[in-house]
CSV table of C-alpha atoms in Angstrom, one decimal:
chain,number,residue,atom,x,y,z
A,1,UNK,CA,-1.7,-31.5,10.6
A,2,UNK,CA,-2.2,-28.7,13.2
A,3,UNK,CA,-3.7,-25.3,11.3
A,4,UNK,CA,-1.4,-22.5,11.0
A,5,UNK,CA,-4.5,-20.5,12.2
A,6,UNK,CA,-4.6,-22.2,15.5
A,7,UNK,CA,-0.8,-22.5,15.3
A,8,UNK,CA,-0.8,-18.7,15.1
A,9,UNK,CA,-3.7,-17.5,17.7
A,10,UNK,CA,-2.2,-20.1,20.3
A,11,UNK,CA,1.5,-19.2,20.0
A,12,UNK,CA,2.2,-15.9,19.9
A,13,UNK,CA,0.4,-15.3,16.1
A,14,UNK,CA,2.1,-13.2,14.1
A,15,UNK,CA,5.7,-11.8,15.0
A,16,UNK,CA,6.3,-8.5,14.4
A,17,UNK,CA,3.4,-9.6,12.6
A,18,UNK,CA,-4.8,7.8,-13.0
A,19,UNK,CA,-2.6,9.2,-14.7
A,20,UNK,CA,-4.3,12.2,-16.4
A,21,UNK,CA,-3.4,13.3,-19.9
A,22,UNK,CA,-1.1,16.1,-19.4
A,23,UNK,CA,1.1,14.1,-17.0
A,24,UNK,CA,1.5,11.0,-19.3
A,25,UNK,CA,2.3,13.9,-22.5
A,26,UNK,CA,5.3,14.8,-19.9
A,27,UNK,CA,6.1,11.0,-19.2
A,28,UNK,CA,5.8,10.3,-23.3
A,29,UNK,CA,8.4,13.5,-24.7
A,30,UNK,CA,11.9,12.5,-23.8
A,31,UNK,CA,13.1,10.0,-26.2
A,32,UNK,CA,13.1,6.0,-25.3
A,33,UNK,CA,16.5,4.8,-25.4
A,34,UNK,CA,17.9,1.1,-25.1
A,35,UNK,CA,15.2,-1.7,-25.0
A,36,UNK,CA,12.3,0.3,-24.6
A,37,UNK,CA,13.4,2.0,-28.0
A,38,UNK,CA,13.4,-1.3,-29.3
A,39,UNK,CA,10.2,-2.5,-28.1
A,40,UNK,CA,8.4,1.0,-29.2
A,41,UNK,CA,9.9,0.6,-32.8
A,42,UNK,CA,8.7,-3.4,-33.0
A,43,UNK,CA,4.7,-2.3,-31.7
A,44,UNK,CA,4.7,0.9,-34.4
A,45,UNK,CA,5.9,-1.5,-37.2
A,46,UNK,CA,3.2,-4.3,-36.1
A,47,UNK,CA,0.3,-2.0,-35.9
A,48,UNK,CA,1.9,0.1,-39.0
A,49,UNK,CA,1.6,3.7,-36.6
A,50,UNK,CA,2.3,5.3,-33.7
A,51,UNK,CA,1.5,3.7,-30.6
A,52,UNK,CA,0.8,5.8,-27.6
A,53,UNK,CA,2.4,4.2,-24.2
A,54,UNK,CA,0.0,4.6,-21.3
A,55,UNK,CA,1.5,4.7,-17.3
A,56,UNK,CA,-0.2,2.7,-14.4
A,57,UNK,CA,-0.9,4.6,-11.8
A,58,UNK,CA,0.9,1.9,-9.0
A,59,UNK,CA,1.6,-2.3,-9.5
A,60,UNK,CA,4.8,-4.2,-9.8
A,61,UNK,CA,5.4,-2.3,-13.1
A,62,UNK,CA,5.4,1.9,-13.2
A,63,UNK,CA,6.1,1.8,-16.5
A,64,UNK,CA,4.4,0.9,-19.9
A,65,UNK,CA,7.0,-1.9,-20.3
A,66,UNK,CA,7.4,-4.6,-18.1
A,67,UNK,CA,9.7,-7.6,-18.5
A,68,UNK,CA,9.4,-11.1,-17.2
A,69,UNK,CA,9.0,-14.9,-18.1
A,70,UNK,CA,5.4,-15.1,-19.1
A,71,UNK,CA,5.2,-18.7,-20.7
A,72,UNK,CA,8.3,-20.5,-18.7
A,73,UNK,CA,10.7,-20.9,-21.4
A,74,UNK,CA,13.6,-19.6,-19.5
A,75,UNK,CA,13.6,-16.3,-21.4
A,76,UNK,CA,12.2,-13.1,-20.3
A,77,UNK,CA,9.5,-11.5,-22.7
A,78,UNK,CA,8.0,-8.4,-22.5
A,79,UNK,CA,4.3,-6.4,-22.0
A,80,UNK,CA,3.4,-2.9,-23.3
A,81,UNK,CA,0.7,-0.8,-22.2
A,82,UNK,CA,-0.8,1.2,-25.3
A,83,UNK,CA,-3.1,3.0,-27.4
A,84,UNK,CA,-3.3,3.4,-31.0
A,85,UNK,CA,-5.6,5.6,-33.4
A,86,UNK,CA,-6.6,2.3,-34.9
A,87,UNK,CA,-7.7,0.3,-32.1
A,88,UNK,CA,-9.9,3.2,-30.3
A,89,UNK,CA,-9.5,4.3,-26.7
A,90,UNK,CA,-9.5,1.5,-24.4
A,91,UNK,CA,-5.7,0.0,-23.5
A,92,UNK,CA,-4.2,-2.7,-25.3
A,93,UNK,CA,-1.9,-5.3,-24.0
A,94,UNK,CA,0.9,-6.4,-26.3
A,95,UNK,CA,3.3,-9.5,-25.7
A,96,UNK,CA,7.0,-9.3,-27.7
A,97,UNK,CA,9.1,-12.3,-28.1
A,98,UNK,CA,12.7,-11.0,-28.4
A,99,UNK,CA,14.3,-11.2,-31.7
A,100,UNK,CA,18.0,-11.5,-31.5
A,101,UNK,CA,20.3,-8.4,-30.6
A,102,UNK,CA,18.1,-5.5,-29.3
A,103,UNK,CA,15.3,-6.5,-31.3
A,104,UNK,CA,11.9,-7.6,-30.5
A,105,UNK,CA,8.6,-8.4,-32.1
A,106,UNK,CA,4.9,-8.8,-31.3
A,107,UNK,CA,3.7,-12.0,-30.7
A,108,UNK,CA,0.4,-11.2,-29.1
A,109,UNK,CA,-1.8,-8.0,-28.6
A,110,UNK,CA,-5.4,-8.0,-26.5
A,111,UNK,CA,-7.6,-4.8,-25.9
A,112,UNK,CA,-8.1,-4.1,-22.3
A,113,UNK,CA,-11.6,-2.8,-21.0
A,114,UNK,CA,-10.8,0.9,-20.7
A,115,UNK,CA,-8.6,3.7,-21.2
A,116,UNK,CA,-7.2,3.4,-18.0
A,117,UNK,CA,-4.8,1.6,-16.3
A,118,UNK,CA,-4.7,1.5,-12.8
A,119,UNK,CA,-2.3,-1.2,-11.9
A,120,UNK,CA,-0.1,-3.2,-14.0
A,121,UNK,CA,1.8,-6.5,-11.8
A,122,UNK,CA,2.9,-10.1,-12.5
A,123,UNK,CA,2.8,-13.3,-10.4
A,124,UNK,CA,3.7,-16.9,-10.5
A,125,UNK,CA,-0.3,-17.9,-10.0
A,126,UNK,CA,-0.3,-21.3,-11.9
A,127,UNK,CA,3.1,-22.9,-11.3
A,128,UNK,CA,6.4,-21.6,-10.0
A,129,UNK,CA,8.2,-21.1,-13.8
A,130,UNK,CA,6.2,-19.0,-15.8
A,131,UNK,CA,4.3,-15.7,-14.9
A,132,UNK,CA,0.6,-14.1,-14.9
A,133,UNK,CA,0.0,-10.8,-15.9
A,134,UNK,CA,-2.2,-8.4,-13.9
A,135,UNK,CA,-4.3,-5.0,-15.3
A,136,UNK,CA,-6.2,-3.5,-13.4
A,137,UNK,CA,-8.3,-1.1,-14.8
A,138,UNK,CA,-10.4,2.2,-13.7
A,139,UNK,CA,-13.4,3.3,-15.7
A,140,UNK,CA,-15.2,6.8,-15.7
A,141,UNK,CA,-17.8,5.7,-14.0
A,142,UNK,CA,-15.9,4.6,-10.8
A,143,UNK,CA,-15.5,0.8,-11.0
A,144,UNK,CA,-12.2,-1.1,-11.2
A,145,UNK,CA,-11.4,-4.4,-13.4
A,146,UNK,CA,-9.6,-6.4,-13.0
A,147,UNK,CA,-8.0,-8.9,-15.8
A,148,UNK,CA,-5.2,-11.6,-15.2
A,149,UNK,CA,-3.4,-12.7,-18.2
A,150,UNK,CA,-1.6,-15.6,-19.2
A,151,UNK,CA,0.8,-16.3,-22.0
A,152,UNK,CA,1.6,-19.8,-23.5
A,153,UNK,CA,4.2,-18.6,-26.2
A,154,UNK,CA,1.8,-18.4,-29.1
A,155,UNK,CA,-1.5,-17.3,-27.3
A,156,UNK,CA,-2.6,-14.6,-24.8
A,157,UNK,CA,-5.9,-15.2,-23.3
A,158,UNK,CA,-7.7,-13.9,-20.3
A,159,UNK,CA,-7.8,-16.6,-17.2
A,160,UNK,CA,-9.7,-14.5,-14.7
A,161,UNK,CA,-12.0,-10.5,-15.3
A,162,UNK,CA,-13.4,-9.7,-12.0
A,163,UNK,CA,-14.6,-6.5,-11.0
A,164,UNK,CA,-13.1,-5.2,-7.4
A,165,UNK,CA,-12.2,-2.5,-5.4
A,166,UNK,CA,-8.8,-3.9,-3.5
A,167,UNK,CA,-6.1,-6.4,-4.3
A,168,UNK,CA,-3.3,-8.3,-2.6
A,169,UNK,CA,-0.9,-10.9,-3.6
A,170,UNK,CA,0.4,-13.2,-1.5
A,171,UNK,CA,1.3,-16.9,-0.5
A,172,UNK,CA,-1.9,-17.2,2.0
A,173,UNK,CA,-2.1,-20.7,1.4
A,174,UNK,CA,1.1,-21.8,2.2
A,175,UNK,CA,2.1,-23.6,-1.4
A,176,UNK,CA,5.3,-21.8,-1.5
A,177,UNK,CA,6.0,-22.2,-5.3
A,178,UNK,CA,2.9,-20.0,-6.0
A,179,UNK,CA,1.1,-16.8,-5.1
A,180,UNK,CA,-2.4,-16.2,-4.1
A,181,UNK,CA,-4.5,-13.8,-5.1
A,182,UNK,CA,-7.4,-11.7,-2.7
A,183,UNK,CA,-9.8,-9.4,-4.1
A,184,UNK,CA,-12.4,-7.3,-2.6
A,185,UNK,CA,-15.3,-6.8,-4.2
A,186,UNK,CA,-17.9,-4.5,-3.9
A,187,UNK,CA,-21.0,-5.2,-2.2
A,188,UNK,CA,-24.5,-4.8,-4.2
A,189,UNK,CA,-26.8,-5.7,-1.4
A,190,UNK,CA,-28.7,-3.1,0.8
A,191,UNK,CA,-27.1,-4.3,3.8
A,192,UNK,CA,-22.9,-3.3,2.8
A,193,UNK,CA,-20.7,-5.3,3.9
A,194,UNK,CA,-17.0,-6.2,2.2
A,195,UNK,CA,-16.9,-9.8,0.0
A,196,UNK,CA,-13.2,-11.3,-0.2
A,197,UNK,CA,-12.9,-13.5,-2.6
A,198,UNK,CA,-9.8,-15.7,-2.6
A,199,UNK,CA,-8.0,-17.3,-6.4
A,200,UNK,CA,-5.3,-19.8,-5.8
A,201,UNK,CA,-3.7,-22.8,-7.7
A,202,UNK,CA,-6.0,-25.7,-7.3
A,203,UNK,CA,-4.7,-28.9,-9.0
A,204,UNK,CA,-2.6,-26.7,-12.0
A,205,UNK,CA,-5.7,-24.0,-12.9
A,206,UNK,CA,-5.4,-20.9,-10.8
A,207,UNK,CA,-9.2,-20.2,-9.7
A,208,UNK,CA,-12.0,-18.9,-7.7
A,209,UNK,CA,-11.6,-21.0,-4.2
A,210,UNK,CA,-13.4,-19.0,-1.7
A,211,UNK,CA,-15.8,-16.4,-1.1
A,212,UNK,CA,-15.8,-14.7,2.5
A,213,UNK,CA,-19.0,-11.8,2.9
A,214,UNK,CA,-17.5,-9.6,6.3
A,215,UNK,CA,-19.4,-6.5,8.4
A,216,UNK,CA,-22.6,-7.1,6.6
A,217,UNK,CA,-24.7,-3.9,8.3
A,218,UNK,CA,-21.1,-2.6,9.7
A,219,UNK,CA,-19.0,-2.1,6.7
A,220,UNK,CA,-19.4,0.2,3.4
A,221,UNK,CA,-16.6,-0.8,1.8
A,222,UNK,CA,-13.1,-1.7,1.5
A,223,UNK,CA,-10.3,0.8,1.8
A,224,UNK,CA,-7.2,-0.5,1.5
A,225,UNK,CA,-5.7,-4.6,1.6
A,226,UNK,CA,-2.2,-5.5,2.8
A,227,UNK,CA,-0.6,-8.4,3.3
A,228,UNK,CA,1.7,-9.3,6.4
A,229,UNK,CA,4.0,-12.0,7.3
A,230,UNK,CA,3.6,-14.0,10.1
A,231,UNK,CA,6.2,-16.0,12.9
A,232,UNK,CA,5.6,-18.9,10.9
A,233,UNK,CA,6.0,-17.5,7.9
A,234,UNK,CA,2.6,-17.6,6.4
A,235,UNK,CA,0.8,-14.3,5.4
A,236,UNK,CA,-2.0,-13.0,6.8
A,237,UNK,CA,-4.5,-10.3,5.6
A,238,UNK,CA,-5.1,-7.1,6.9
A,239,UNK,CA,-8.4,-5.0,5.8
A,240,UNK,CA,-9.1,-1.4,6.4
A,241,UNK,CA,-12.7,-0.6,5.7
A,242,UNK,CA,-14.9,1.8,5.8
A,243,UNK,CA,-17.8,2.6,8.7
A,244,UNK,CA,-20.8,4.4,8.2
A,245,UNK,CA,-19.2,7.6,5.4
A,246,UNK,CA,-16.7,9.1,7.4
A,247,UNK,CA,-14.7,6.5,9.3
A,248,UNK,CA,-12.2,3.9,9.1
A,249,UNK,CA,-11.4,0.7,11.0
A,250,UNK,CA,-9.3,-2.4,10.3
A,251,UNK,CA,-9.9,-6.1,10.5
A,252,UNK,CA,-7.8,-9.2,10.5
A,253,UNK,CA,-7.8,-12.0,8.0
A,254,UNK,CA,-6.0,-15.6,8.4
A,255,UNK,CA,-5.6,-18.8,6.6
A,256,UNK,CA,-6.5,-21.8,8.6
A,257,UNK,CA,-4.8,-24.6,7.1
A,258,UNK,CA,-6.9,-27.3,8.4
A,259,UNK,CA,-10.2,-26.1,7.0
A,260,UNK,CA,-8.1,-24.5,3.9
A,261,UNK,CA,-10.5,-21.3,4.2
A,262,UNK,CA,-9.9,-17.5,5.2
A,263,UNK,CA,-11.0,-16.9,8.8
A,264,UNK,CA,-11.9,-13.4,10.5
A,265,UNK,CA,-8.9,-13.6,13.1
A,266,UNK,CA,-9.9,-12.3,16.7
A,267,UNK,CA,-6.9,-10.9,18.8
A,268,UNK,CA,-6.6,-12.5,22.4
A,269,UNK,CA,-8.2,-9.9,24.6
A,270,UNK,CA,-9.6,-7.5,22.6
A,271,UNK,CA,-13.7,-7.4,22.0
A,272,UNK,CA,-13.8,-5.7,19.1
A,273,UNK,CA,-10.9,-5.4,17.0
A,274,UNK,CA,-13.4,-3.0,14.7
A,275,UNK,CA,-14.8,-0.6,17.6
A,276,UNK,CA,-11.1,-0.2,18.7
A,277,UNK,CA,-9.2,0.4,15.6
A,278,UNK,CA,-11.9,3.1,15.0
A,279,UNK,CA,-10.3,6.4,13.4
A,280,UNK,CA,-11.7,9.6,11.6
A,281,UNK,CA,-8.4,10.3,9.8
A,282,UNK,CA,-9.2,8.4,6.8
A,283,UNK,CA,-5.5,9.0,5.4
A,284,UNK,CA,-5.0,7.1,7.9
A,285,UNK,CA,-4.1,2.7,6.4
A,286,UNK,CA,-2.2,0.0,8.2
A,287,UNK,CA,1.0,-0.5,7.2
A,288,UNK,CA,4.3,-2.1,8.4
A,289,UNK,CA,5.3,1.1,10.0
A,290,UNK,CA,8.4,-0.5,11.5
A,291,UNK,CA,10.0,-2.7,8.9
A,292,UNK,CA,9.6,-5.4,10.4
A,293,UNK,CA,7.3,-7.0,7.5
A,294,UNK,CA,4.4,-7.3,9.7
A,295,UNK,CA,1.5,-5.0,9.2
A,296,UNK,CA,1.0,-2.0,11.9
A,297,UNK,CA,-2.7,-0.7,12.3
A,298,UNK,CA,-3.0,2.9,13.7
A,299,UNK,CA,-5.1,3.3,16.7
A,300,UNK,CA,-6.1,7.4,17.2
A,301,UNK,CA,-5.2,8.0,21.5
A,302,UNK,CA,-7.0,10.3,23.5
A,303,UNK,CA,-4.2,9.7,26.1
A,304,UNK,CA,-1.5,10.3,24.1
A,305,UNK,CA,-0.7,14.2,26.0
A,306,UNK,CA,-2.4,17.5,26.0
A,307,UNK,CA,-2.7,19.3,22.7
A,308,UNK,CA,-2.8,23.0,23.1
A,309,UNK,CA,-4.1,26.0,21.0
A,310,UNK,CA,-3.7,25.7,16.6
A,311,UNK,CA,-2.0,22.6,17.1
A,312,UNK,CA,-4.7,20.1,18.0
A,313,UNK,CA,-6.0,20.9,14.5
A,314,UNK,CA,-3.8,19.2,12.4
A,315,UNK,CA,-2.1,16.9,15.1
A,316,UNK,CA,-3.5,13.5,16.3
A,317,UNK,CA,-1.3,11.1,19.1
A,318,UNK,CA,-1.1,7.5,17.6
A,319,UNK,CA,-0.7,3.9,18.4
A,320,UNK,CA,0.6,1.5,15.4
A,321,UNK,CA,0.1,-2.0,16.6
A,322,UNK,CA,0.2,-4.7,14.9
A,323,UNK,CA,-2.2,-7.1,17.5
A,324,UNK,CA,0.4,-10.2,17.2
A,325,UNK,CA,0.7,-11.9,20.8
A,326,UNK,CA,-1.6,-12.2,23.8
A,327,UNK,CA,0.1,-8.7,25.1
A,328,UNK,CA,-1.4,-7.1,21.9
A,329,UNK,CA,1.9,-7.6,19.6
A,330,UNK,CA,4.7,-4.9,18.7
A,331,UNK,CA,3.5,-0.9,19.3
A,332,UNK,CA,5.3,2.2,18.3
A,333,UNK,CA,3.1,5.3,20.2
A,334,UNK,CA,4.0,8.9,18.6
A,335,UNK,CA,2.6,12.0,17.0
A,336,UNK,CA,1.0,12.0,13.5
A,337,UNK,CA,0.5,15.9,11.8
A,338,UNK,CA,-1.8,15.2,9.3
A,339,UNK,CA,-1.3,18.6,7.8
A,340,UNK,CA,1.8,17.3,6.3
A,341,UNK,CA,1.2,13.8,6.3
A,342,UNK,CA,4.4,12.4,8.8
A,343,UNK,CA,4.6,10.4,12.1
A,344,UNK,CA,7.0,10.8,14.6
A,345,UNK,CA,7.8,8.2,17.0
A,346,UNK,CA,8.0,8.9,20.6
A,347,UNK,CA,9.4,6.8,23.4
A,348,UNK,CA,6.9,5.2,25.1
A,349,UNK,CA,7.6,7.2,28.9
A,350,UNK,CA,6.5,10.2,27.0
A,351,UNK,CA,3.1,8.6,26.8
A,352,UNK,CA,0.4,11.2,28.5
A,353,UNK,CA,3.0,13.4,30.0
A,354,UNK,CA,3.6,16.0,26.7
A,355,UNK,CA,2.5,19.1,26.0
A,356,UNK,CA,2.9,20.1,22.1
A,357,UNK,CA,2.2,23.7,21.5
A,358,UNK,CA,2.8,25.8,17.9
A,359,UNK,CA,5.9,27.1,17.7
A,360,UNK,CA,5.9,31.1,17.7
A,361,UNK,CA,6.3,31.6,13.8
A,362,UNK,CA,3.6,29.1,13.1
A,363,UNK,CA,5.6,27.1,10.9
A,364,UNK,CA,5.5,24.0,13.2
A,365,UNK,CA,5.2,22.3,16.4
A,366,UNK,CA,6.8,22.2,20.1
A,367,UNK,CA,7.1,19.0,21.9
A,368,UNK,CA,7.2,20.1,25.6
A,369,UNK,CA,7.1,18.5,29.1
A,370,UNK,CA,3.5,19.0,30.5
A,371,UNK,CA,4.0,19.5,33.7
A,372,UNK,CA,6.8,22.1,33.6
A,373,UNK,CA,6.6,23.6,30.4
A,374,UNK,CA,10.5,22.7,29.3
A,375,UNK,CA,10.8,22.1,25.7
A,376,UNK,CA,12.1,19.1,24.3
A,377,UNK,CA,12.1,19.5,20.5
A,378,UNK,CA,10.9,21.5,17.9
A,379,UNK,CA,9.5,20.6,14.3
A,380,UNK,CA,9.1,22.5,11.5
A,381,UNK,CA,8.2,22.7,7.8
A,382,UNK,CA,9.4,25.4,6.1
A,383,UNK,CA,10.4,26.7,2.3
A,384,UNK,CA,14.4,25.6,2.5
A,385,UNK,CA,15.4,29.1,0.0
A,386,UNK,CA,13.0,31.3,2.3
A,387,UNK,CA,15.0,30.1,5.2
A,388,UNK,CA,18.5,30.6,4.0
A,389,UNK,CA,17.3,34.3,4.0
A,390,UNK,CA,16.7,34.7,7.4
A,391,UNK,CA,18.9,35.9,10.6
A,392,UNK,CA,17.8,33.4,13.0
A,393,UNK,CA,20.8,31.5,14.8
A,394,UNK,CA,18.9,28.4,16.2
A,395,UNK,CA,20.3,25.0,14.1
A,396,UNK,CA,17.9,23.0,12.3
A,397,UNK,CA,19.1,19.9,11.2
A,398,UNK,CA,16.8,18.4,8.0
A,399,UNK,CA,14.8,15.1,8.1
A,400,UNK,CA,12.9,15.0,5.3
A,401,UNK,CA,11.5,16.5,1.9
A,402,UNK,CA,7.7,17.1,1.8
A,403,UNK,CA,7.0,18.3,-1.6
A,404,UNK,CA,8.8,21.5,-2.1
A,405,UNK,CA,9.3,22.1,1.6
A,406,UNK,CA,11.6,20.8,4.2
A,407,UNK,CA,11.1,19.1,7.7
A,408,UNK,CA,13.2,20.2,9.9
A,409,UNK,CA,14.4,19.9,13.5
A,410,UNK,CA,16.1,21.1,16.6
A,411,UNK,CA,16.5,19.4,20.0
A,412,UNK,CA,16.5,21.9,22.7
A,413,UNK,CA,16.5,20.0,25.9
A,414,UNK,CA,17.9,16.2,25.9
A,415,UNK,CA,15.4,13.4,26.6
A,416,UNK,CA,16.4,9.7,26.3
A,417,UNK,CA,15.5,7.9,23.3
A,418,UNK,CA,14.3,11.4,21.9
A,419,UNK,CA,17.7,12.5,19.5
A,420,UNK,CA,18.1,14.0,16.2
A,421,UNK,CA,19.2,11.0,14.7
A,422,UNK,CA,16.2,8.8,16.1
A,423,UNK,CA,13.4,11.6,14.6
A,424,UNK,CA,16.0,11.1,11.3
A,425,UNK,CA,15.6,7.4,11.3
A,426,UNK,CA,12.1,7.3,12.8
A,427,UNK,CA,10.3,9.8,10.6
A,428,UNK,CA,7.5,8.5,8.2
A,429,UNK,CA,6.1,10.6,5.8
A,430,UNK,CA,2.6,8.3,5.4
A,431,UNK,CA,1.8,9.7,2.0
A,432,UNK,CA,4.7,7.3,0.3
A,433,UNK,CA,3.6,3.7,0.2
């Protein structure tokens, strides 16, 4: 059986390939209503009180309550995050069975191993009808936990606790029915370095399978997982780490199916995939920038254009690439203002030949032609009621909503591939994931 590694580096690899107290006191005061009504009445009767509902911060679930088949009986149950006067701080873990018409009631309950809950997921990790639970949480001190869960209709018990700074789910291994689990741990040794470990289904138990130690003496950490799909199919890993204290880069992670181990993948042509991802805006994580399911890494360009007076302070050319076939794999080159956190692409003629100036009221950007000056768009973000007040007569159309501002622009001289509607549909404001 050929590898999918070797099928994927030979032909054409990859295509396309806390909440704080306050805020969860605003989440807890307008009254449940429906099923979660339900569910909060059968957990206060069980532990004879009030329980307190606690919010994860990002997962599958943003919500105390999530629903799914946990023990494969071909009936959902349901999970609720909580606290309780009588159980102290940390976060317990209830299952509910339901109980006819709108009713539930609590079949299992497990303390968690803080008061925080960072992220709250499920996955089909040991076979492809029931589902695991995932918690993952934060502690005071800094360091994450995380606990998978498993249900059997009359017990919940813990099947993996690791500690770990990342996480992905994914079907690495190619099993189809199941999902895979990566974690990156933290490193205790003097000499750094990230350690991935890899959990999968082996023979009906869903276990440690592989450890994989990366950038010892290069790497201080890991900043961010993500998990891309490939032309075959299969996923692939991509790692954004952290170089030195004040840098980012990104590396590549595959499956190879004959050795059935993760392997550091090496794009055709490129030296070092590190060195060249290399970036000092550390906001700045892969992502699948396009859609197209396959993960983009940005690449900061000193050729991008000229940047000219305030505006090279906040504003950074870009390359997303996502490093997939032998010609380096699908690119989108624009502009990213890391003021206010968006990219714009640009078509790719306009590649070293702009000029991008501050607009005269400060409340933006120009996009110009370097050699002779003409303008070819303007951006701005501006307070949307301040505008309304003003007398100016220039049309802005709005593209986007940044907090309680707007983003806003106005083509002034045509340029092909460079319209309203493409800065519309091309926008990304990078601080939604």
């Amino acid at each position: 059986m050929r590898s999918r590694y070797a099928a994927l580096a030979a032909a054409l690899l990859l295509t396309g390939c806390s909440a704080g107290t306050d805020v969860e006191t605003l989440l807890r005061a307008p009254q449940l209503s429906g099923e979660s009504a339900a569910l909060q009445r059968a957990l206060n009767s069980y532990l004879g009180g009030s329980a307190t509902l606690k919010y994860p911060s990002s997962g599958d679930f943003l919500s105390p309550f999530a629903f799914g088949d946990w023990d494969g009986d071909g009936a959902d149950e349901a999970a609720v995050l909580y606290t309780s006067d009588a159980a102290g701080s940390n976060v317990s873990l209830a299952v509910l069975e339901p109980a006819g018409e709108n009713s539930w009631q609590v079949s299992q309950t497990v303390e968690g191993l803080s008061s925080e809950v960072e992220t709250f997921s499920a996955a089909h990790l040991r076979d492809a009808t029931s589902q695991q639970i995932l918690a993952g949480y934060g502690s005071a001190q800094g360091d994450r936990y995380l606990v998978v869960y498993e249900y059997d209709g009359t017990a919940l018990s813990t099947i993996i606790s690791n500690r770990y700074t990342e996480m992905v789910l994914g079907d690495f291994t190619g099993k189809g029915d199941t999902e895979d689990l990566v974690l990156a741990m933290p490193t205790d040794t003097e000499y750094g370095g990230v350690t991935l470990q890899l959990l999968t289904n082996v023979e009906g138990e869903f276990r440690s399978y592989q450890t994989l130690n990366l950038g010892e003496g290069t790497y201080s950490g890991c900043a961010a997982l993500h998990a891309g799909q490939g032309s075959d199919n299969a996923m692939y890993l991509v790692m954004d780490v952290w170089i030195g204290t004040g840098n980012l880069a990104s590396d590549i992670i595959l499956y190879d199916g004959e050795t059935g181990f993760l392997q550091p993948y090496h794009p055709p042509g490129l030296a070092d995939l590190q060195r060249s991802t290399l970036r000092s805006h550390t906001e700045l994580l892969s992502r699948d920038i396009d859609g197209n399911a396959t993960i983009d890494i940005p690449v900061e360009l000193s050729d991008g254009g000229t940047l000219q007076n305030a505006a090279d302070k906040s504003l950074v050319f870009l390359l997303w690439q996502d490093y997939t076939t032998l010609e380096g794999g699908n690119q989108s080159f624009g502009i990213y203002d890391s003021k206010n956190n968006f990219y714009l692409p640009l078509p790719d003629s306009l590649r070293g030949s702009i000029l991008i100036r501050s607009n005269p009221a400060g409340t933006g950007w120009l996009l110009c032609d370097s050699e002779s000056g003409s303008i070819y768009c303007e951006l701005r973000v501006v307070d949307p009621a301040e505008e309304r007040e003003t007398t100016s007569t220039l049309h802005y159309e709005r593209i986007a909503n940044i907090g309680n501002q707007q983003l806003q622009a106005r083509i002034v001289t045509p340029y092909s591939g460079l319209t309203i509607d493409s800065i519309i549909d091309g926008v990304v404001l990078l601080g939604l994931e």
